[in-house]
């Protein structure tokens, strides 16, 4: 397959997200939710100050503990929610079943449940207030497509009784679970949208919601959501919340195209190799199994790691 470069219009469908990292005040407080409700396996690293949460061999969420990190400022840009994608409706039903029996003990709340036409989703707040969506995608042939090959998403009520009936009975997130998208609160939606489209090579997929834009590589419904619903007016800070997320491209040629686009657009970025103390904190490429990486901040200071080789 020949991959389109950003200057050609967009990344292709074989680009996906890798991991998302959150800065948290206490791993002991936060890990039980991701382990016992979402169903991810937890492994401690860095002398216990980091937890990597995975589904089988796929790392999904990284939690870095910093007891001194302040809460995110009310005006600061940052995470609206991260979205863990499970492979089917039965797995989502299992999350609902676990939530009903374990969420309270894990210090989390089920805050919503929606049918988005392209997907069905459950929404949570983790014990430190980070938004977490768990969802599965309907088959693409069932998605509502527009004449220009965008998608039409909506927010409808989800039948929790039907979802519970379809639970598969699993206690862990199954193979095929990964990070489907991140949804960010930004200070200026058009500016952020233009960055993800013009600099990184994503496409606008849906702008049917007020004050929001959804962009993706290829024809996915969205890899990054952007909204200004809560009127954030300051860039992301050093408090709790999102640290970085990964965009995984399929090959070195695609990474080179992104690099060229960043240079042409006058965007500053760092480059990292495999492991070592590289820009961004050194393990972006190594821990993802990548052989090269670009580290860049979006217009609100949220770090993005573009990697390949996974």
C-alpha positions as a Markdown table, in Angstrom:
| # | Residue | x | y | z |
|---|---|---|---|---|
| 1 | Unk | 0.0 | 0.0 | 0.0 |
| 2 | Unk | 1.2 | 3.5 | -0.8 |
| 3 | Unk | 0.8 | 5.8 | 2.1 |
| 4 | Unk | -0.4 | 9.4 | 1.5 |
| 5 | Unk | 1.8 | 12.0 | 3.1 |
| 6 | Unk | 0.3 | 15.0 | 4.9 |
| 7 | Unk | 0.9 | 17.2 | 1.9 |
| 8 | Unk | -1.1 | 14.7 | -0.2 |
| 9 | Unk | -4.1 | 15.1 | 2.1 |
| 10 | Unk | -4.1 | 12.5 | 4.8 |
| 11 | Unk | -2.6 | 9.6 | 6.6 |
| 12 | Unk | -4.1 | 6.2 | 5.7 |
| 13 | Unk | -6.1 | 3.6 | 7.6 |
| 14 | Unk | -3.0 | 1.7 | 8.7 |
| 15 | Unk | -2.1 | 4.6 | 11.1 |
| 16 | Unk | -3.5 | 4.1 | 14.6 |
| 17 | Unk | -3.0 | 5.3 | 18.2 |
| 18 | Unk | -0.5 | 3.6 | 20.5 |
| 19 | Unk | -0.5 | 4.5 | 24.2 |
| 20 | Unk | -1.7 | 7.4 | 26.2 |
| 21 | Unk | 0.1 | 8.5 | 29.4 |
| 22 | Unk | -1.5 | 10.2 | 32.4 |
| 23 | Unk | 0.2 | 11.9 | 35.3 |
| 24 | Unk | -1.6 | 10.8 | 38.5 |
| 25 | Unk | -1.1 | 11.5 | 42.2 |
| 26 | Unk | -1.4 | 8.0 | 43.4 |
| 27 | Unk | -1.1 | 4.7 | 41.5 |
| 28 | Unk | -2.6 | 2.8 | 44.4 |
| 29 | Unk | -5.7 | 4.9 | 44.1 |
| 30 | Unk | -6.1 | 4.8 | 40.3 |
| 31 | Unk | -4.8 | 1.4 | 39.1 |
| 32 | Unk | -7.8 | -0.6 | 40.5 |
| 33 | Unk | -10.3 | 1.1 | 38.2 |
| 34 | Unk | -8.3 | 0.3 | 35.1 |
| 35 | Unk | -7.6 | -3.2 | 36.3 |
| 36 | Unk | -10.9 | -4.3 | 37.9 |
| 37 | Unk | -13.4 | -2.3 | 35.8 |
| 38 | Unk | -11.8 | -1.7 | 32.4 |
| 39 | Unk | -10.1 | -5.1 | 32.7 |
| 40 | Unk | -6.5 | -4.2 | 31.8 |
| 41 | Unk | -3.5 | -6.0 | 33.2 |
| 42 | Unk | -1.3 | -3.8 | 35.3 |
| 43 | Unk | 2.5 | -4.0 | 35.6 |
| 44 | Unk | 4.6 | -1.7 | 37.7 |
| 45 | Unk | 7.8 | -0.2 | 36.3 |
| 46 | Unk | 10.4 | 2.5 | 37.3 |
| 47 | Unk | 10.7 | 1.3 | 40.9 |
| 48 | Unk | 7.0 | 1.3 | 41.2 |
| 49 | Unk | 6.3 | 4.8 | 40.1 |
| 50 | Unk | 4.8 | 3.8 | 36.7 |
| 51 | Unk | 2.1 | 1.4 | 35.8 |
| 52 | Unk | 1.6 | 0.1 | 32.3 |
| 53 | Unk | -1.9 | -1.2 | 31.7 |
| 54 | Unk | -2.2 | -3.6 | 28.8 |
| 55 | Unk | -4.6 | -6.0 | 27.1 |
| 56 | Unk | -2.5 | -9.1 | 26.4 |
| 57 | Unk | 0.6 | -7.9 | 24.6 |
| 58 | Unk | -0.9 | -4.5 | 23.7 |
| 59 | Unk | 0.0 | -1.6 | 26.1 |
| 60 | Unk | -2.9 | 0.9 | 26.2 |
| 61 | Unk | -2.5 | 3.3 | 29.2 |
| 62 | Unk | 0.6 | 4.4 | 31.0 |
| 63 | Unk | 0.2 | 6.0 | 34.5 |
| 64 | Unk | 3.1 | 8.0 | 35.9 |
| 65 | Unk | 2.9 | 8.7 | 39.6 |
| 66 | Unk | 3.8 | 12.2 | 40.9 |
| 67 | Unk | 2.4 | 12.8 | 44.4 |
| 68 | Unk | 3.4 | 16.5 | 44.1 |
| 69 | Unk | 1.6 | 17.1 | 40.9 |
| 70 | Unk | -1.3 | 19.6 | 41.4 |
| 71 | Unk | -4.7 | 19.1 | 40.1 |
| 72 | Unk | -5.3 | 20.3 | 36.5 |
| 73 | Unk | -6.2 | 24.0 | 36.5 |
| 74 | Unk | -9.8 | 24.7 | 35.7 |
| 75 | Unk | -8.9 | 26.9 | 32.6 |
| 76 | Unk | -6.2 | 24.6 | 31.3 |
| 77 | Unk | -6.5 | 22.6 | 28.1 |
| 78 | Unk | -6.1 | 18.8 | 28.4 |
| 79 | Unk | -8.0 | 15.5 | 28.4 |
| 80 | Unk | -11.7 | 15.3 | 27.9 |
| 81 | Unk | -11.5 | 11.5 | 27.8 |
| 82 | Unk | -9.3 | 8.7 | 26.6 |
| 83 | Unk | -11.1 | 5.9 | 24.8 |
| 84 | Unk | -10.3 | 2.2 | 25.3 |
| 85 | Unk | -11.7 | 0.2 | 22.3 |
| 86 | Unk | -12.8 | -3.3 | 22.9 |
| 87 | Unk | -13.4 | -5.7 | 19.9 |
| 88 | Unk | -17.1 | -6.5 | 20.3 |
| 89 | Unk | -20.4 | -5.8 | 22.1 |
| 90 | Unk | -19.9 | -8.8 | 24.4 |
| 91 | Unk | -16.7 | -7.3 | 25.7 |
| 92 | Unk | -18.4 | -4.0 | 26.3 |
| 93 | Unk | -21.2 | -5.8 | 28.1 |
| 94 | Unk | -18.5 | -7.3 | 30.4 |
| 95 | Unk | -17.3 | -3.8 | 31.2 |
| 96 | Unk | -20.8 | -2.9 | 32.3 |
| 97 | Unk | -21.1 | -6.0 | 34.4 |
| 98 | Unk | -17.8 | -5.3 | 36.1 |
| 99 | Unk | -18.7 | -1.6 | 36.6 |
| 100 | Unk | -22.0 | -2.6 | 38.3 |
| 101 | Unk | -20.2 | -4.7 | 40.9 |
| 102 | Unk | -16.7 | -3.0 | 41.2 |
| 103 | Unk | -16.8 | 0.6 | 40.2 |
| 104 | Unk | -17.7 | 1.9 | 43.6 |
| 105 | Unk | -14.9 | -0.1 | 45.3 |
| 106 | Unk | -12.5 | 1.1 | 42.6 |
| 107 | Unk | -13.4 | 4.8 | 43.4 |
| 108 | Unk | -14.9 | 5.4 | 39.9 |
| 109 | Unk | -18.3 | 6.3 | 38.6 |
| 110 | Unk | -20.3 | 5.3 | 35.5 |
| 111 | Unk | -21.1 | 8.8 | 34.2 |
| 112 | Unk | -22.8 | 8.0 | 30.8 |
| 113 | Unk | -23.8 | 5.5 | 28.1 |
| 114 | Unk | -24.3 | 6.4 | 24.5 |
| 115 | Unk | -25.1 | 5.1 | 21.0 |
| 116 | Unk | -23.0 | 7.1 | 18.6 |
| 117 | Unk | -24.2 | 5.3 | 15.5 |
| 118 | Unk | -20.7 | 4.3 | 14.6 |
| 119 | Unk | -20.1 | 2.8 | 18.1 |
| 120 | Unk | -21.6 | 2.1 | 21.5 |
| 121 | Unk | -19.9 | 3.5 | 24.5 |
| 122 | Unk | -19.7 | 3.6 | 28.3 |
| 123 | Unk | -18.3 | 6.7 | 30.1 |
| 124 | Unk | -16.5 | 6.8 | 33.4 |
| 125 | Unk | -14.6 | 9.2 | 35.7 |
| 126 | Unk | -11.5 | 7.5 | 37.1 |
| 127 | Unk | -10.6 | 8.1 | 40.8 |
| 128 | Unk | -8.7 | 11.3 | 39.9 |
| 129 | Unk | -11.4 | 12.6 | 37.6 |
| 130 | Unk | -9.9 | 11.7 | 34.2 |
| 131 | Unk | -12.6 | 10.9 | 31.6 |
| 132 | Unk | -12.5 | 7.4 | 30.3 |
| 133 | Unk | -14.6 | 6.0 | 27.5 |
| 134 | Unk | -14.8 | 2.3 | 26.7 |
| 135 | Unk | -16.5 | 1.4 | 23.4 |
| 136 | Unk | -16.7 | -1.0 | 20.5 |
| 137 | Unk | -17.1 | -0.1 | 16.8 |
| 138 | Unk | -20.0 | -1.2 | 14.7 |
| 139 | Unk | -18.9 | -2.6 | 11.3 |
| 140 | Unk | -17.9 | 0.2 | 9.0 |
| 141 | Unk | -20.6 | -0.8 | 6.4 |
| 142 | Unk | -23.1 | 0.2 | 9.1 |
| 143 | Unk | -21.7 | 3.7 | 9.7 |
| 144 | Unk | -23.7 | 6.6 | 8.4 |
| 145 | Unk | -21.5 | 8.1 | 5.6 |
| 146 | Unk | -22.0 | 11.5 | 3.9 |
| 147 | Unk | -21.5 | 12.1 | 0.2 |
| 148 | Unk | -18.0 | 13.4 | 0.8 |
| 149 | Unk | -17.0 | 10.2 | 2.8 |
| 150 | Unk | -17.2 | 11.8 | 6.2 |
| 151 | Unk | -19.2 | 10.1 | 9.0 |
| 152 | Unk | -22.3 | 11.3 | 10.8 |
| 153 | Unk | -22.1 | 10.6 | 14.6 |
| 154 | Unk | -24.8 | 11.3 | 17.1 |
| 155 | Unk | -25.4 | 10.9 | 20.9 |
| 156 | Unk | -28.4 | 8.7 | 21.6 |
| 157 | Unk | -29.5 | 6.7 | 24.6 |
| 158 | Unk | -27.9 | 3.3 | 24.9 |
| 159 | Unk | -30.0 | 0.3 | 26.0 |
| 160 | Unk | -28.1 | -0.9 | 29.0 |
| 161 | Unk | -30.4 | -3.9 | 29.5 |
| 162 | Unk | -29.6 | -5.2 | 26.0 |
| 163 | Unk | -25.9 | -4.5 | 26.5 |
| 164 | Unk | -25.9 | -6.5 | 29.8 |
| 165 | Unk | -27.7 | -9.4 | 28.1 |
| 166 | Unk | -24.9 | -9.5 | 25.5 |
| 167 | Unk | -22.1 | -9.7 | 28.1 |
| 168 | Unk | -19.7 | -12.5 | 27.2 |
| 169 | Unk | -18.7 | -13.3 | 30.8 |
| 170 | Unk | -15.1 | -12.3 | 30.6 |
| 171 | Unk | -13.2 | -10.9 | 33.5 |
| 172 | Unk | -10.3 | -9.2 | 31.6 |
| 173 | Unk | -10.1 | -7.1 | 28.5 |
| 174 | Unk | -9.8 | -9.5 | 25.5 |
| 175 | Unk | -7.1 | -9.6 | 22.9 |
| 176 | Unk | -7.8 | -6.9 | 20.3 |
| 177 | Unk | -8.4 | -4.2 | 22.9 |
| 178 | Unk | -6.5 | -1.0 | 22.3 |
| 179 | Unk | -6.5 | 2.8 | 22.5 |
| 180 | Unk | -9.2 | 3.9 | 19.9 |
| 181 | Unk | -9.0 | 7.6 | 20.3 |
| 182 | Unk | -8.3 | 10.5 | 22.6 |
| 183 | Unk | -10.7 | 13.5 | 23.1 |
| 184 | Unk | -9.1 | 16.7 | 24.1 |
| 185 | Unk | -10.4 | 20.0 | 25.6 |
| 186 | Unk | -8.7 | 22.8 | 23.6 |
| 187 | Unk | -8.6 | 26.5 | 23.7 |
| 188 | Unk | -9.4 | 27.0 | 20.0 |
| 189 | Unk | -11.0 | 24.2 | 18.0 |
| 190 | Unk | -10.2 | 25.6 | 14.4 |
| 191 | Unk | -6.6 | 26.2 | 15.3 |
| 192 | Unk | -6.2 | 22.7 | 16.8 |
| 193 | Unk | -8.1 | 21.1 | 13.9 |
| 194 | Unk | -5.8 | 22.8 | 11.4 |
| 195 | Unk | -2.7 | 21.5 | 13.2 |
| 196 | Unk | -3.9 | 17.9 | 13.2 |
| 197 | Unk | -4.9 | 18.1 | 9.6 |
| 198 | Unk | -2.1 | 20.3 | 8.1 |
| 199 | Unk | 0.8 | 19.2 | 10.2 |
| 200 | Unk | 0.1 | 15.6 | 11.1 |
| 201 | Unk | -2.0 | 14.6 | 8.0 |
| 202 | Unk | -5.3 | 13.6 | 9.6 |
| 203 | Unk | -8.7 | 14.3 | 7.9 |
| 204 | Unk | -11.7 | 16.0 | 9.3 |
| 205 | Unk | -14.3 | 13.3 | 9.8 |
| 206 | Unk | -17.2 | 15.0 | 11.5 |
| 207 | Unk | -18.1 | 18.5 | 12.6 |
| 208 | Unk | -21.8 | 18.0 | 13.3 |
| 209 | Unk | -21.4 | 18.8 | 17.0 |
| 210 | Unk | -21.2 | 22.5 | 18.0 |
| 211 | Unk | -17.8 | 23.8 | 19.1 |
| 212 | Unk | -16.1 | 20.4 | 18.2 |
| 213 | Unk | -14.2 | 18.7 | 15.5 |
| 214 | Unk | -13.3 | 15.0 | 15.0 |
| 215 | Unk | -10.2 | 14.1 | 13.0 |
| 216 | Unk | -8.6 | 10.8 | 12.0 |
| 217 | Unk | -6.1 | 9.0 | 9.8 |
| 218 | Unk | -7.8 | 7.4 | 6.9 |
| 219 | Unk | -11.6 | 6.8 | 7.1 |
| 220 | Unk | -11.8 | 6.0 | 10.8 |
| 221 | Unk | -14.6 | 7.9 | 12.6 |
| 222 | Unk | -12.0 | 9.7 | 14.8 |
| 223 | Unk | -8.6 | 9.3 | 16.4 |
| 224 | Unk | -8.7 | 12.7 | 18.0 |
| 225 | Unk | -11.7 | 14.6 | 19.2 |
| 226 | Unk | -11.4 | 18.4 | 19.9 |
| 227 | Unk | -13.9 | 20.5 | 21.8 |
| 228 | Unk | -14.2 | 23.9 | 23.6 |
| 229 | Unk | -17.3 | 23.1 | 25.5 |
| 230 | Unk | -15.8 | 24.0 | 28.9 |
| 231 | Unk | -14.1 | 27.2 | 27.7 |
| 232 | Unk | -10.5 | 26.3 | 28.4 |
| 233 | Unk | -8.4 | 29.4 | 27.9 |
| 234 | Unk | -4.9 | 28.3 | 29.0 |
| 235 | Unk | -2.5 | 25.7 | 27.6 |
| 236 | Unk | -2.0 | 22.4 | 29.2 |
| 237 | Unk | 0.1 | 22.6 | 32.4 |
| 238 | Unk | 2.2 | 20.3 | 34.5 |
| 239 | Unk | -0.5 | 19.0 | 36.7 |
| 240 | Unk | -2.4 | 15.8 | 36.7 |
| 241 | Unk | -4.0 | 14.5 | 33.5 |
| 242 | Unk | -2.7 | 13.7 | 30.1 |
| 243 | Unk | 1.1 | 13.7 | 29.5 |
| 244 | Unk | 1.3 | 12.4 | 26.0 |
| 245 | Unk | -0.2 | 10.1 | 23.4 |
| 246 | Unk | 1.2 | 8.1 | 20.5 |
| 247 | Unk | 0.3 | 8.1 | 16.8 |
| 248 | Unk | 1.7 | 5.0 | 15.3 |
| 249 | Unk | 2.5 | 5.2 | 11.5 |
| 250 | Unk | 3.1 | 2.1 | 9.4 |
| 251 | Unk | 6.6 | 2.7 | 8.1 |
| 252 | Unk | 9.6 | 5.0 | 7.9 |
| 253 | Unk | 8.4 | 6.7 | 4.7 |
| 254 | Unk | 5.2 | 7.9 | 6.4 |
| 255 | Unk | 7.2 | 9.1 | 9.4 |
| 256 | Unk | 9.5 | 11.0 | 6.9 |
| 257 | Unk | 6.4 | 12.6 | 5.3 |
| 258 | Unk | 5.2 | 13.8 | 8.7 |
| 259 | Unk | 8.7 | 15.1 | 9.5 |
| 260 | Unk | 8.7 | 17.0 | 6.2 |
| 261 | Unk | 5.3 | 18.4 | 6.9 |
| 262 | Unk | 6.3 | 19.7 | 10.3 |
| 263 | Unk | 9.4 | 21.3 | 8.8 |
| 264 | Unk | 7.4 | 23.0 | 6.1 |
| 265 | Unk | 4.9 | 24.3 | 8.6 |
| 266 | Unk | 7.6 | 25.7 | 10.8 |
| 267 | Unk | 6.7 | 23.4 | 13.8 |
| 268 | Unk | 9.4 | 22.7 | 16.3 |
| 269 | Unk | 9.9 | 19.0 | 17.2 |
| 270 | Unk | 12.4 | 16.6 | 18.7 |
| 271 | Unk | 13.5 | 13.3 | 17.4 |
| 272 | Unk | 14.1 | 10.1 | 19.3 |
| 273 | Unk | 15.5 | 6.7 | 18.6 |
| 274 | Unk | 15.1 | 3.3 | 20.1 |
| 275 | Unk | 15.2 | 3.6 | 23.9 |
| 276 | Unk | 17.8 | 5.7 | 25.8 |
| 277 | Unk | 17.3 | 9.2 | 27.2 |
| 278 | Unk | 15.7 | 10.7 | 24.2 |
| 279 | Unk | 13.5 | 13.8 | 23.9 |
| 280 | Unk | 10.1 | 13.5 | 25.5 |
| 281 | Unk | 11.5 | 11.3 | 28.3 |
| 282 | Unk | 13.4 | 8.7 | 26.5 |
| 283 | Unk | 11.2 | 5.6 | 26.3 |
| 284 | Unk | 8.6 | 6.7 | 23.7 |
| 285 | Unk | 10.0 | 4.7 | 20.9 |
| 286 | Unk | 11.6 | 1.9 | 23.0 |
| 287 | Unk | 8.5 | 1.0 | 25.0 |
| 288 | Unk | 6.4 | 1.0 | 21.9 |
| 289 | Unk | 8.8 | -1.2 | 20.0 |
| 290 | Unk | 9.4 | 1.6 | 17.6 |
| 291 | Unk | 12.7 | 2.4 | 15.8 |
| 292 | Unk | 12.2 | 6.1 | 15.4 |
| 293 | Unk | 9.9 | 8.8 | 16.7 |
| 294 | Unk | 9.0 | 12.5 | 16.5 |
| 295 | Unk | 7.9 | 14.4 | 19.6 |
| 296 | Unk | 5.8 | 17.5 | 19.1 |
| 297 | Unk | 3.4 | 19.6 | 21.1 |
| 298 | Unk | 0.0 | 20.6 | 19.7 |
| 299 | Unk | -1.1 | 24.2 | 19.9 |
| 300 | Unk | -2.2 | 23.7 | 23.5 |
| 301 | Unk | 1.1 | 22.1 | 24.6 |
| 302 | Unk | -0.2 | 18.5 | 24.6 |
| 303 | Unk | 2.7 | 16.2 | 23.7 |
| 304 | Unk | 2.3 | 13.8 | 20.7 |
| 305 | Unk | 4.7 | 11.1 | 19.9 |
| 306 | Unk | 4.7 | 10.0 | 16.2 |
| 307 | Unk | 6.3 | 6.5 | 16.1 |
| 308 | Unk | 6.8 | 3.6 | 13.7 |
| 309 | Unk | 8.0 | 0.1 | 13.9 |
| 310 | Unk | 5.5 | -1.4 | 16.2 |
